[in-house]
PDB file of C-alpha atoms in Angstrom:
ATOM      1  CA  UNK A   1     -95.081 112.522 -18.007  1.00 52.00           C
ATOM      2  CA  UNK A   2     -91.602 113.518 -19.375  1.00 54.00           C
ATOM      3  CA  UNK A   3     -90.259 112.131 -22.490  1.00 53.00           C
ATOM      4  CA  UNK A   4     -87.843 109.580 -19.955  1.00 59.00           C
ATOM      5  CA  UNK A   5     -90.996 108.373 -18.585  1.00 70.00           C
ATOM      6  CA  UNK A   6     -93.122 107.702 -21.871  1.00 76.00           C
ATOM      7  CA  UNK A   7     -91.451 105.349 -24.070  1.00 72.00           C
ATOM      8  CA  UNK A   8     -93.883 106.749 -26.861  1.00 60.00           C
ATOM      9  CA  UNK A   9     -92.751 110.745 -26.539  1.00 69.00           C
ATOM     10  CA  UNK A  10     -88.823 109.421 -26.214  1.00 67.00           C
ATOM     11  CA  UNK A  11     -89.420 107.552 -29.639  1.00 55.00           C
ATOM     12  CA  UNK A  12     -91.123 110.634 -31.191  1.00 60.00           C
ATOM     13  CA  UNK A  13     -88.797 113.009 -29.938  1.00 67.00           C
ATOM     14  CA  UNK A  14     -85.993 110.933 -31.269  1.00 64.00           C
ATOM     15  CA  UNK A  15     -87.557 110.452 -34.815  1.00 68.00           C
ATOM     16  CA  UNK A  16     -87.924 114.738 -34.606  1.00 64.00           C
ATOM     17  CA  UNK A  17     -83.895 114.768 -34.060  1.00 72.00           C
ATOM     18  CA  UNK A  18     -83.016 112.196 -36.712  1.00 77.00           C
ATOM     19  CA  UNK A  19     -85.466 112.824 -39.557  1.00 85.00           C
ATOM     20  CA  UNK A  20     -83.852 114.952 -42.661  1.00 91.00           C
ATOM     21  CA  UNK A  21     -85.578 118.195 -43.869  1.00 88.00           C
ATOM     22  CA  UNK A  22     -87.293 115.871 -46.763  1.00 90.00           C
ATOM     23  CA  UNK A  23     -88.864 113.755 -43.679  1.00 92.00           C
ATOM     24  CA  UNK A  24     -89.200 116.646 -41.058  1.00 92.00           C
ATOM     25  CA  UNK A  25     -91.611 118.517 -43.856  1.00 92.00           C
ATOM     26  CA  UNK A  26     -93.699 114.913 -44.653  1.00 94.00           C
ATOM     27  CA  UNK A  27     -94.527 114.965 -40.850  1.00 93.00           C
ATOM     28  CA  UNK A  28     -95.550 118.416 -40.980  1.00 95.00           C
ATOM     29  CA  UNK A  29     -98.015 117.336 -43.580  1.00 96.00           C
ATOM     30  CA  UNK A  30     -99.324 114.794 -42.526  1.00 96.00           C
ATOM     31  CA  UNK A  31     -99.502 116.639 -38.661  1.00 96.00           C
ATOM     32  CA  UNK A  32    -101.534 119.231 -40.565  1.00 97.00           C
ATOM     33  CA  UNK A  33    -103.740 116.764 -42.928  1.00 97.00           C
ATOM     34  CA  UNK A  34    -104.647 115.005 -39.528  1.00 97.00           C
ATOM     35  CA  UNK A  35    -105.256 117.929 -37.356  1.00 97.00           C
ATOM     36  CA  UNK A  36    -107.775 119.109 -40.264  1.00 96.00           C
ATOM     37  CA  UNK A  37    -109.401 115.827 -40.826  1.00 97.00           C
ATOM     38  CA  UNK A  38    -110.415 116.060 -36.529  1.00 98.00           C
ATOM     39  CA  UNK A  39    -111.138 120.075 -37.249  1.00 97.00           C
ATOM     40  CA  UNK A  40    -113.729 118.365 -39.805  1.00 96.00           C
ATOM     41  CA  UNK A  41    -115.446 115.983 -37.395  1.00 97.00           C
ATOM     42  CA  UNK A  42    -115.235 118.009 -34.555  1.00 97.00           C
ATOM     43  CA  UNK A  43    -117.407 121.118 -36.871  1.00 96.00           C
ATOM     44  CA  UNK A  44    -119.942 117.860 -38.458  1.00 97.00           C
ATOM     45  CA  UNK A  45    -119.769 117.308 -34.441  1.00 97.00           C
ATOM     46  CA  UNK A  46    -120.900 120.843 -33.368  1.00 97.00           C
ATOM     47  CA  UNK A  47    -117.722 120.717 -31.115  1.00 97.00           C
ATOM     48  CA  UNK A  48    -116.380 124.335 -30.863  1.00 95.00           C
ATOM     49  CA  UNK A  49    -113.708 123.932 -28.612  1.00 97.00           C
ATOM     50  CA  UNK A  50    -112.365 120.977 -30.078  1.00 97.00           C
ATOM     51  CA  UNK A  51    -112.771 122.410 -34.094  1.00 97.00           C
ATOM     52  CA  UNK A  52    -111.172 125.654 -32.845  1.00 97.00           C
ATOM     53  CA  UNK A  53    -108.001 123.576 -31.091  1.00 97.00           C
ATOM     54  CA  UNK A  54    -107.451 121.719 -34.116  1.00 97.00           C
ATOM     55  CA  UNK A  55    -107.755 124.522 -36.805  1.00 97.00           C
ATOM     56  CA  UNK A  56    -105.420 126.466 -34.129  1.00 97.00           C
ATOM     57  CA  UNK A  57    -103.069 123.207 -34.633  1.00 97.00           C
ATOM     58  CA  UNK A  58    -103.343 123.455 -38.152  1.00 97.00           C
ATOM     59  CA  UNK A  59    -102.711 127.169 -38.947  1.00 97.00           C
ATOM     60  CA  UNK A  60     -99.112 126.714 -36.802  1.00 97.00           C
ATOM     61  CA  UNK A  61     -98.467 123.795 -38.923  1.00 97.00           C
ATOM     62  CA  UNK A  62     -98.808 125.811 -42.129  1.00 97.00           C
ATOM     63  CA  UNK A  63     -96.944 128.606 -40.569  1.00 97.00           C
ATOM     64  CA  UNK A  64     -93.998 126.581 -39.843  1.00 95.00           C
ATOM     65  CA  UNK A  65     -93.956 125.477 -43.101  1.00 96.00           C
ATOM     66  CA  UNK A  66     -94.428 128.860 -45.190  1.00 96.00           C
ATOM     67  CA  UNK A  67     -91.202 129.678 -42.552  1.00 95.00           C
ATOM     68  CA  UNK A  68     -89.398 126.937 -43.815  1.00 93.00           C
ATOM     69  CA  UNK A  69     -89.442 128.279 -47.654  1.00 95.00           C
ATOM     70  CA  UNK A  70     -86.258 129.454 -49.047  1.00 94.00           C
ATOM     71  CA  UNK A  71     -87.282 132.727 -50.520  1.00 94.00           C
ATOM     72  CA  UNK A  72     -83.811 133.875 -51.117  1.00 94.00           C
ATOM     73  CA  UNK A  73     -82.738 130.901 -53.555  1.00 95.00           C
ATOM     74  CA  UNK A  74     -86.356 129.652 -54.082  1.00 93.00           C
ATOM     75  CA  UNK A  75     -87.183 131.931 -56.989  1.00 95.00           C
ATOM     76  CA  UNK A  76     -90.450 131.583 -58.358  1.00 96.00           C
ATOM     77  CA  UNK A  77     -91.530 128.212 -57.141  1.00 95.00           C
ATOM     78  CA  UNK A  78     -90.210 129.365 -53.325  1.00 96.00           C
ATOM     79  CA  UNK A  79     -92.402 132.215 -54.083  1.00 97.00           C
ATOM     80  CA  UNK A  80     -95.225 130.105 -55.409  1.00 97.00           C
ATOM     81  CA  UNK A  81     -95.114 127.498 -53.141  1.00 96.00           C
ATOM     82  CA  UNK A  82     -95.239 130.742 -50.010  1.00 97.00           C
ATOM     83  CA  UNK A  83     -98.447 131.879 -51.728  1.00 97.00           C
ATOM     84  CA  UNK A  84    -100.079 128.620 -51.468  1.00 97.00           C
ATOM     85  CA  UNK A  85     -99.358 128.407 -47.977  1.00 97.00           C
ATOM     86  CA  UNK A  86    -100.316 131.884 -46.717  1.00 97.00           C
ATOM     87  CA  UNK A  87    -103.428 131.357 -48.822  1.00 98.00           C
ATOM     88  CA  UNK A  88    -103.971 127.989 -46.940  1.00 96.00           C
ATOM     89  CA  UNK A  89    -103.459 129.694 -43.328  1.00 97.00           C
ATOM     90  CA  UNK A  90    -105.959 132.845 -44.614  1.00 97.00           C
ATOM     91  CA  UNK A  91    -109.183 130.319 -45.276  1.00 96.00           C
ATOM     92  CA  UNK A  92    -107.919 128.113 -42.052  1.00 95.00           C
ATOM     93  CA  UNK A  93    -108.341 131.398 -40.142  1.00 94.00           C
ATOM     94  CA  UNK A  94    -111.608 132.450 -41.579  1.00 93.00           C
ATOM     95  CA  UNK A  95    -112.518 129.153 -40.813  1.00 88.00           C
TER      96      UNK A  95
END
């Protein structure tokens, strides 16, 4: 089902397009805070397939937003803040 046929997607898309960086990186967030929270249940659940998907999920989440840093005019806290993330996506990998 396309976005035109889904009133749900056309709503999210839209709310994608019109959210400001501020928003765009609370969603991101939140998408990864979810997506770990099923990871969880899904390992308590000794469901593989579905822990794997959502740790997958979650370690493009984080990447996305260690890309989003501004290292150039960041300075230490850009730098800081890129160290948490990378060591966030390391320990969702091992996971």
């Amino acid at each position: 089902m396309t976005a035109m046929n889904n009133p749900f997607e056309a709503y999210r898309q839209n709310q994608y397009q019109t959210a400001t960086q501020g928003e765009l990186l609370l969603m991101l967030y939140r998408g990864a805070l979810d997506k770990m929270e099923k990871a969880k249940e899904a390992i308590d659940d000794n469901d593989i397939v579905n822990s794997h998907q959502h740790l997958i999920r979650t370690q493009k989440i984080v990447l996305e937003l260690m890309s989003s840093v501004d290292m150039e005019n960041g300075g230490k806290m850009a730098q800081n803040l890129f160290n948490i993330y990378e060591y966030m996506h390391r320990r969702l990998v091992r996971a």
